[in-house]
Amino acid sequence: MAVENVSVVFKLYCLTVMTLVAATYTVALRYTRTISAGDLYFSTTAVCITEVIKLILSLGMLSNETGSPSRLKKALVEHVLCSPKELLKLSVPSLVYAVQNNMAFLALSNLDAAVYQVTYQLKIPCTALCTVLMLNRSLSRLQWFSVFMLCGGVTLVQWKPAEATKVQIEQNPFVGFVAIAIAVLCSGFAGVYFEKVLKSSDTSLWVRNIQMYLSGIVVTLIGVFVNDGDNVLEKGFFFGYTPWVCFVVFLASVGGLYTSVVVKYTDNIMKGFSAAAAILLSTVASVLLFGLQITVSFASGSFLVCISIYLYGLPKQDTSKLKNVDHTDPESKQKLISV
């Protein structure tokens, strides 16, 4: 696989930004779907606009990477216009991500941001299973244990979902949970599929993004037509858009690009390790903005989820490099004592 080496500082920077973006995006989206003033916008159009912005940003990054308009044109002709098979290959995660993003809007219309953040971490065991099956990787016993612990924590959170007192709209927690379940399955499969495509060749990350976002725009436009076609024709594509909605679209666009960077330069599963901090930030924001009432089951489940994410992220111990130590050797004994 073509894995690029980058500094630890850069990896930490990417994961930190992803944490802040994930927490802010979840809270802001919840706000626009529940207590934001004004007419409710069409979520399908927001998903479509997000794909367009991602495409524009990726074109800008590829232009910077190639260094000249002529090289940019050559790269686009070679990898986009003359590579229909590659476009078809990237249309698979495009379709799956489109479903996932729409399910996020549906879930956050029925569940609190903090509950969503915790439950959405089921993507970690789903991603782990896809990684084992699709990338032929193995998980340690501790990782499997942490997966079951995470599932137990999510069960506690969903056992008696915390209620938000400042949300006036009617909500259906069951619909919200089903939406999250679908989003989790989509996230696990699409993330590992995209990682496999990225690391199986030396093709630029931004070229792969352009290929995927082109397909994504087509898929999401079809979604707009199927779900909200009549309403969009009557009220307009940007009906109900406010500065907060624009902010949500911006966060979704930036978060998608950072996800691609993390997948390319670290590991697809590692993007879930920043979730513990995102859960904490989302919970604090939900208490302040939505009047979230913290229950014992929610607090216990969230704690188990955070611990499981930490355990899952612990590096595997490499015992192959351990050498046998002669305990009868005085020098070896002295080294052991020093350690």
Short mmCIF file of C-alpha atoms in Angstrom, two decimals:
data_model
loop_
_atom_site.label_atom_id
_atom_site.label_comp_id
_atom_site.label_asym_id
_atom_site.label_seq_id
_atom_site.Cartn_x
_atom_site.Cartn_y
_atom_site.Cartn_z
CA MET A 1 0.00 0.00 0.00
CA ALA A 2 1.07 3.52 -0.67
CA VAL A 3 1.14 5.06 2.78
CA GLU A 4 2.74 8.45 3.17
CA ASN A 5 4.81 9.24 6.24
CA VAL A 6 3.93 12.44 8.07
CA SER A 7 4.89 13.84 11.44
CA VAL A 8 3.04 13.02 14.64
CA VAL A 9 2.30 16.73 15.08
CA PHE A 10 0.46 16.81 11.75
CA LYS A 11 -1.57 13.74 12.69
CA LEU A 12 -2.53 15.27 16.03
CA TYR A 13 -3.46 18.51 14.29
CA CYS A 14 -5.78 16.69 11.88
CA LEU A 15 -7.45 14.71 14.66
CA THR A 16 -7.86 17.83 16.82
CA VAL A 17 -9.52 19.77 14.03
CA MET A 18 -11.75 16.79 13.27
CA THR A 19 -12.82 16.66 16.91
CA LEU A 20 -13.81 20.33 17.00
CA VAL A 21 -15.54 20.16 13.63
CA ALA A 22 -17.47 16.99 14.56
CA ALA A 23 -18.74 18.41 17.85
CA THR A 24 -19.64 21.82 16.41
CA TYR A 25 -21.28 20.32 13.32
CA THR A 26 -23.50 18.02 15.38
CA VAL A 27 -24.65 20.76 17.74
CA ALA A 28 -25.20 23.31 14.96
CA LEU A 29 -27.14 20.84 12.80
CA ARG A 30 -29.33 19.92 15.77
CA TYR A 31 -29.98 23.61 16.38
CA THR A 32 -31.07 24.25 12.78
CA ARG A 33 -33.43 21.25 12.81
CA THR A 34 -35.11 21.95 16.17
CA ILE A 35 -35.01 25.42 17.72
CA SER A 36 -33.67 27.70 14.98
CA ALA A 37 -36.20 30.38 13.98
CA GLY A 38 -37.58 30.46 10.45
CA ASP A 39 -38.80 27.97 7.87
CA LEU A 40 -37.20 24.54 7.87
CA TYR A 41 -34.80 24.02 4.96
CA PHE A 42 -34.57 20.92 2.81
CA SER A 43 -31.83 18.63 4.13
CA THR A 44 -31.30 17.04 0.71
CA THR A 45 -30.26 20.38 -0.78
CA ALA A 46 -27.81 20.95 2.08
CA VAL A 47 -26.18 17.58 1.39
CA CYS A 48 -25.93 18.43 -2.33
CA ILE A 49 -24.37 21.85 -1.70
CA THR A 50 -21.88 20.21 0.65
CA GLU A 51 -20.69 17.96 -2.18
CA VAL A 52 -20.30 20.95 -4.50
CA ILE A 53 -18.19 22.84 -1.95
CA LYS A 54 -16.03 19.76 -1.35
CA LEU A 55 -15.44 19.51 -5.10
CA ILE A 56 -14.42 23.17 -5.34
CA LEU A 57 -12.05 22.89 -2.36
CA SER A 58 -10.52 19.69 -3.75
CA LEU A 59 -9.94 21.40 -7.11
CA GLY A 60 -8.18 24.20 -5.29
CA MET A 61 -5.98 21.76 -3.36
CA LEU A 62 -5.14 19.81 -6.53
CA SER A 63 -4.26 23.08 -8.28
CA ASN A 64 -1.88 23.90 -5.45
CA GLU A 65 -0.41 20.40 -5.57
CA THR A 66 0.18 20.38 -9.34
CA GLY A 67 1.62 23.90 -9.33
CA SER A 68 0.39 25.10 -12.73
CA PRO A 69 -2.84 25.30 -14.76
CA SER A 70 -1.43 23.05 -17.48
CA ARG A 71 -0.57 20.27 -15.00
CA LEU A 72 -3.97 20.67 -13.36
CA LYS A 73 -5.69 20.30 -16.74
CA LYS A 74 -3.56 17.26 -17.56
CA ALA A 75 -4.41 15.59 -14.24
CA LEU A 76 -8.14 16.23 -14.68
CA VAL A 77 -8.15 14.92 -18.26
CA GLU A 78 -6.16 11.83 -17.33
CA HIS A 79 -7.94 10.87 -14.10
CA VAL A 80 -11.45 12.22 -14.71
CA LEU A 81 -12.37 12.53 -18.40
CA CYS A 82 -10.32 9.52 -19.51
CA SER A 83 -10.98 7.29 -16.49
CA PRO A 84 -14.64 6.26 -16.50
CA LYS A 85 -13.81 3.04 -14.60
CA GLU A 86 -12.27 5.02 -11.75
CA LEU A 87 -15.29 7.32 -11.61
CA LEU A 88 -17.54 4.28 -11.46
CA LYS A 89 -15.39 2.80 -8.71
CA LEU A 90 -15.67 5.97 -6.61
CA SER A 91 -19.42 6.22 -7.24
CA VAL A 92 -19.90 3.41 -4.71
CA PRO A 93 -18.74 5.41 -1.64
CA SER A 94 -20.45 8.49 -3.11
CA LEU A 95 -23.83 6.77 -3.00
CA VAL A 96 -23.22 5.33 0.46
CA TYR A 97 -21.99 8.65 1.89
CA ALA A 98 -25.04 10.42 0.43
CA VAL A 99 -27.31 8.03 2.33
CA GLN A 100 -25.22 8.49 5.48
CA ASN A 101 -25.37 12.29 5.35
CA ASN A 102 -29.13 12.33 4.84
CA MET A 103 -29.57 9.89 7.74
CA ALA A 104 -27.58 12.28 9.94
CA PHE A 105 -30.15 15.02 9.33
CA LEU A 106 -33.00 12.61 10.09
CA ALA A 107 -31.30 11.34 13.26
CA LEU A 108 -30.54 14.81 14.62
CA SER A 109 -34.14 15.83 14.01
CA ASN A 110 -35.19 13.14 16.49
CA LEU A 111 -32.28 12.75 18.94
CA ASP A 112 -30.21 15.15 21.00
CA ALA A 113 -26.73 16.02 19.76
CA ALA A 114 -25.00 14.32 22.70
CA VAL A 115 -27.09 11.14 22.36
CA TYR A 116 -26.34 11.16 18.63
CA GLN A 117 -22.60 11.55 19.22
CA VAL A 118 -22.48 8.61 21.62
CA THR A 119 -24.67 6.31 19.54
CA TYR A 120 -22.85 7.19 16.33
CA GLN A 121 -19.70 5.68 17.78
CA LEU A 122 -21.11 2.31 16.76
CA LYS A 123 -19.31 3.15 13.53
CA ILE A 124 -16.09 2.01 15.25
CA PRO A 125 -17.05 -1.68 15.60
CA CYS A 126 -18.68 -1.51 12.17
CA THR A 127 -15.51 -0.05 10.69
CA ALA A 128 -13.41 -2.60 12.56
CA LEU A 129 -15.43 -5.47 11.11
CA CYS A 130 -15.16 -4.03 7.60
CA THR A 131 -11.42 -3.53 8.11
CA VAL A 132 -10.97 -7.18 9.06
CA LEU A 133 -13.04 -8.43 6.12
CA MET A 134 -11.95 -5.97 3.42
CA LEU A 135 -8.36 -5.09 4.36
CA ASN A 136 -7.34 -8.43 5.94
CA ARG A 137 -6.24 -6.82 9.19
CA SER A 138 -6.49 -8.36 12.62
CA LEU A 139 -7.71 -6.99 15.93
CA SER A 140 -6.23 -7.76 19.32
CA ARG A 141 -8.24 -9.25 22.18
CA LEU A 142 -8.25 -5.87 23.89
CA GLN A 143 -9.70 -4.27 20.78
CA TRP A 144 -12.47 -6.86 20.55
CA PHE A 145 -13.17 -6.36 24.25
CA SER A 146 -13.40 -2.60 23.73
CA VAL A 147 -15.81 -3.15 20.82
CA PHE A 148 -18.21 -5.09 23.05
CA MET A 149 -17.79 -2.49 25.80
CA LEU A 150 -18.69 0.26 23.34
CA CYS A 151 -21.83 -1.59 22.27
CA GLY A 152 -22.79 -1.97 25.94
CA GLY A 153 -22.27 1.75 26.53
CA VAL A 154 -24.45 2.68 23.56
CA THR A 155 -27.14 0.31 24.84
CA LEU A 156 -27.15 2.13 28.17
CA VAL A 157 -27.46 5.50 26.46
CA GLN A 158 -30.39 4.30 24.33
CA TRP A 159 -32.03 2.41 27.22
CA LYS A 160 -33.60 5.63 28.44
CA PRO A 161 -32.53 8.48 26.12
CA ALA A 162 -31.85 11.81 27.79
CA GLU A 163 -34.48 14.45 27.10
CA ALA A 164 -33.94 18.05 26.01
CA THR A 165 -36.32 20.51 27.67
CA LYS A 166 -35.81 23.41 25.26
CA VAL A 167 -36.78 21.50 22.10
CA GLN A 168 -40.43 22.11 21.20
CA ILE A 169 -40.83 19.99 18.05
CA GLU A 170 -42.19 16.44 18.10
CA GLN A 171 -39.48 13.80 18.07
CA ASN A 172 -39.37 10.04 17.54
CA PRO A 173 -36.34 8.44 19.25
CA PHE A 174 -36.95 5.12 17.47
CA VAL A 175 -36.75 6.79 14.05
CA GLY A 176 -33.62 8.58 15.20
CA PHE A 177 -31.96 5.34 16.30
CA VAL A 178 -32.84 3.57 13.03
CA ALA A 179 -31.38 6.51 11.10
CA ILE A 180 -28.16 6.31 13.13
CA ALA A 181 -27.98 2.54 12.56
CA ILE A 182 -28.17 3.05 8.80
CA ALA A 183 -25.61 5.87 8.99
CA VAL A 184 -23.26 3.65 11.01
CA LEU A 185 -23.41 0.83 8.45
CA CYS A 186 -22.81 3.31 5.63
CA SER A 187 -19.91 4.95 7.46
CA GLY A 188 -18.15 1.67 8.18
CA PHE A 189 -18.39 0.30 4.67
CA ALA A 190 -17.75 3.54 2.74
CA GLY A 191 -14.84 4.58 4.96
CA VAL A 192 -12.97 1.28 4.57
CA TYR A 193 -13.80 1.09 0.86
CA PHE A 194 -12.39 4.57 0.30
CA GLU A 195 -9.31 3.75 2.39
CA LYS A 196 -8.69 0.66 0.28
CA VAL A 197 -8.95 2.70 -2.92
CA LEU A 198 -6.65 5.43 -1.55
CA LYS A 199 -3.92 3.13 -0.28
CA SER A 200 -3.97 0.71 -3.21
CA SER A 201 -2.41 3.24 -5.59
CA ASP A 202 -0.27 6.39 -5.69
CA THR A 203 -3.07 8.51 -7.15
CA SER A 204 -3.35 11.90 -5.45
CA LEU A 205 -5.79 12.19 -2.55
CA TRP A 206 -7.34 15.27 -4.17
CA VAL A 207 -7.82 13.46 -7.48
CA ARG A 208 -9.67 10.68 -5.64
CA ASN A 209 -11.77 13.28 -3.85
CA ILE A 210 -12.68 14.97 -7.14
CA GLN A 211 -13.67 11.62 -8.62
CA MET A 212 -15.85 10.85 -5.62
CA TYR A 213 -17.44 14.30 -5.29
CA LEU A 214 -18.38 14.42 -8.97
CA SER A 215 -20.33 11.21 -8.47
CA GLY A 216 -21.64 12.56 -5.18
CA ILE A 217 -23.13 15.64 -6.81
CA VAL A 218 -25.03 13.49 -9.30
CA VAL A 219 -26.28 11.15 -6.57
CA THR A 220 -27.39 13.95 -4.24
CA LEU A 221 -29.14 15.84 -7.05
CA ILE A 222 -31.14 12.69 -7.74
CA GLY A 223 -31.94 12.60 -4.02
CA VAL A 224 -33.21 16.19 -4.13
CA PHE A 225 -35.45 15.39 -7.10
CA VAL A 226 -36.85 12.18 -5.59
CA ASN A 227 -37.48 13.42 -2.04
CA ASP A 228 -38.15 17.15 -2.35
CA GLY A 229 -38.54 17.78 -6.08
CA ASP A 230 -42.00 19.37 -5.96
CA ASN A 231 -41.22 21.50 -2.90
CA VAL A 232 -37.93 22.70 -4.36
CA LEU A 233 -39.64 23.72 -7.60
CA GLU A 234 -42.31 25.57 -5.65
CA LYS A 235 -40.24 27.24 -2.92
CA GLY A 236 -36.72 27.29 -4.36
CA PHE A 237 -33.50 25.34 -3.85
CA PHE A 238 -32.30 27.59 -1.02
CA PHE A 239 -35.63 27.84 0.82
CA GLY A 240 -35.19 28.24 4.59
CA TYR A 241 -31.45 28.91 4.44
CA THR A 242 -30.06 31.05 7.27
CA PRO A 243 -26.51 31.90 8.34
CA TRP A 244 -26.69 28.93 10.73
CA VAL A 245 -27.61 26.57 7.90
CA CYS A 246 -24.74 27.93 5.81
CA PHE A 247 -22.44 27.34 8.78
CA VAL A 248 -23.60 23.71 9.01
CA VAL A 249 -22.92 23.21 5.29
CA PHE A 250 -19.45 24.73 5.71
CA LEU A 251 -18.63 22.45 8.65
CA ALA A 252 -19.85 19.40 6.73
CA SER A 253 -17.60 20.33 3.81
CA VAL A 254 -14.50 20.90 5.96
CA GLY A 255 -15.18 17.78 8.00
CA GLY A 256 -15.43 15.66 4.88
CA LEU A 257 -12.08 16.88 3.59
CA TYR A 258 -10.37 16.33 6.94
CA THR A 259 -11.80 12.82 7.03
CA SER A 260 -10.10 12.12 3.70
CA VAL A 261 -6.79 13.51 5.01
CA VAL A 262 -6.95 11.36 8.15
CA VAL A 263 -7.76 8.25 6.12
CA LYS A 264 -4.85 8.95 3.77
CA TYR A 265 -2.15 9.82 6.27
CA THR A 266 -3.14 7.77 9.33
CA ASP A 267 -5.79 5.08 9.50
CA ASN A 268 -9.50 5.03 8.84
CA ILE A 269 -10.35 3.76 12.33
CA MET A 270 -8.21 6.45 14.00
CA LYS A 271 -10.72 9.11 13.08
CA GLY A 272 -13.01 7.57 15.68
CA PHE A 273 -10.54 8.04 18.51
CA SER A 274 -11.23 11.76 18.72
CA ALA A 275 -14.87 10.94 19.40
CA ALA A 276 -14.43 10.91 23.18
CA ALA A 277 -13.61 14.61 23.22
CA ALA A 278 -16.39 15.32 20.72
CA ILE A 279 -18.87 13.53 23.00
CA LEU A 280 -17.81 15.68 25.94
CA LEU A 281 -18.06 18.92 23.95
CA SER A 282 -21.44 17.95 22.51
CA THR A 283 -22.79 17.07 25.95
CA VAL A 284 -21.77 20.41 27.44
CA ALA A 285 -23.26 22.28 24.48
CA SER A 286 -26.49 20.24 24.68
CA VAL A 287 -26.93 21.06 28.36
CA LEU A 288 -26.45 24.78 27.70
CA LEU A 289 -28.38 25.11 24.42
CA PHE A 290 -31.05 22.42 24.53
CA GLY A 291 -31.55 21.88 28.25
CA LEU A 292 -30.34 18.28 28.08
CA GLN A 293 -31.09 16.39 31.29
CA ILE A 294 -28.21 14.07 32.12
CA THR A 295 -29.43 10.69 33.41
CA VAL A 296 -27.45 8.00 35.19
CA SER A 297 -27.78 5.63 32.23
CA PHE A 298 -26.61 8.32 29.80
CA ALA A 299 -23.61 9.26 31.95
CA SER A 300 -22.65 5.60 32.53
CA GLY A 301 -23.02 4.69 28.87
CA SER A 302 -21.03 7.72 27.71
CA PHE A 303 -18.25 6.86 30.16
CA LEU A 304 -18.09 3.27 28.87
CA VAL A 305 -17.98 4.50 25.28
CA CYS A 306 -15.13 6.92 26.00
CA ILE A 307 -13.14 4.22 27.84
CA SER A 308 -13.71 1.72 25.04
CA ILE A 309 -12.49 4.23 22.44
CA TYR A 310 -9.34 4.79 24.50
CA LEU A 311 -8.72 1.04 24.88
CA TYR A 312 -9.31 0.47 21.18
CA GLY A 313 -6.70 3.08 20.31
CA LEU A 314 -3.94 1.52 22.41
CA PRO A 315 -1.12 0.25 20.18
CA LYS A 316 -0.60 -3.47 19.88
CA GLN A 317 2.40 -4.84 21.74
CA ASP A 318 5.04 -6.12 19.35
CA THR A 319 6.61 -9.13 21.09
CA SER A 320 8.63 -10.17 18.06
CA LYS A 321 11.41 -7.72 18.95
CA LEU A 322 11.81 -8.88 22.53
CA LYS A 323 15.05 -10.72 23.12
CA ASN A 324 15.70 -13.42 25.66
CA VAL A 325 17.61 -12.09 28.64
CA ASP A 326 20.10 -14.24 30.47
CA HIS A 327 19.09 -13.67 34.10
CA THR A 328 22.32 -15.32 35.29
CA ASP A 329 24.40 -12.63 33.64
CA PRO A 330 25.30 -9.92 36.21
CA GLU A 331 25.28 -7.26 33.49
CA SER A 332 21.75 -8.25 32.43
CA LYS A 333 20.59 -8.16 36.03
CA GLN A 334 22.01 -4.67 36.39
CA LYS A 335 20.12 -3.53 33.27
CA LEU A 336 16.90 -4.99 34.62
CA ILE A 337 17.42 -3.21 37.93
CA SER A 338 18.07 0.07 36.12
CA VAL A 339 14.88 -0.30 34.13
#
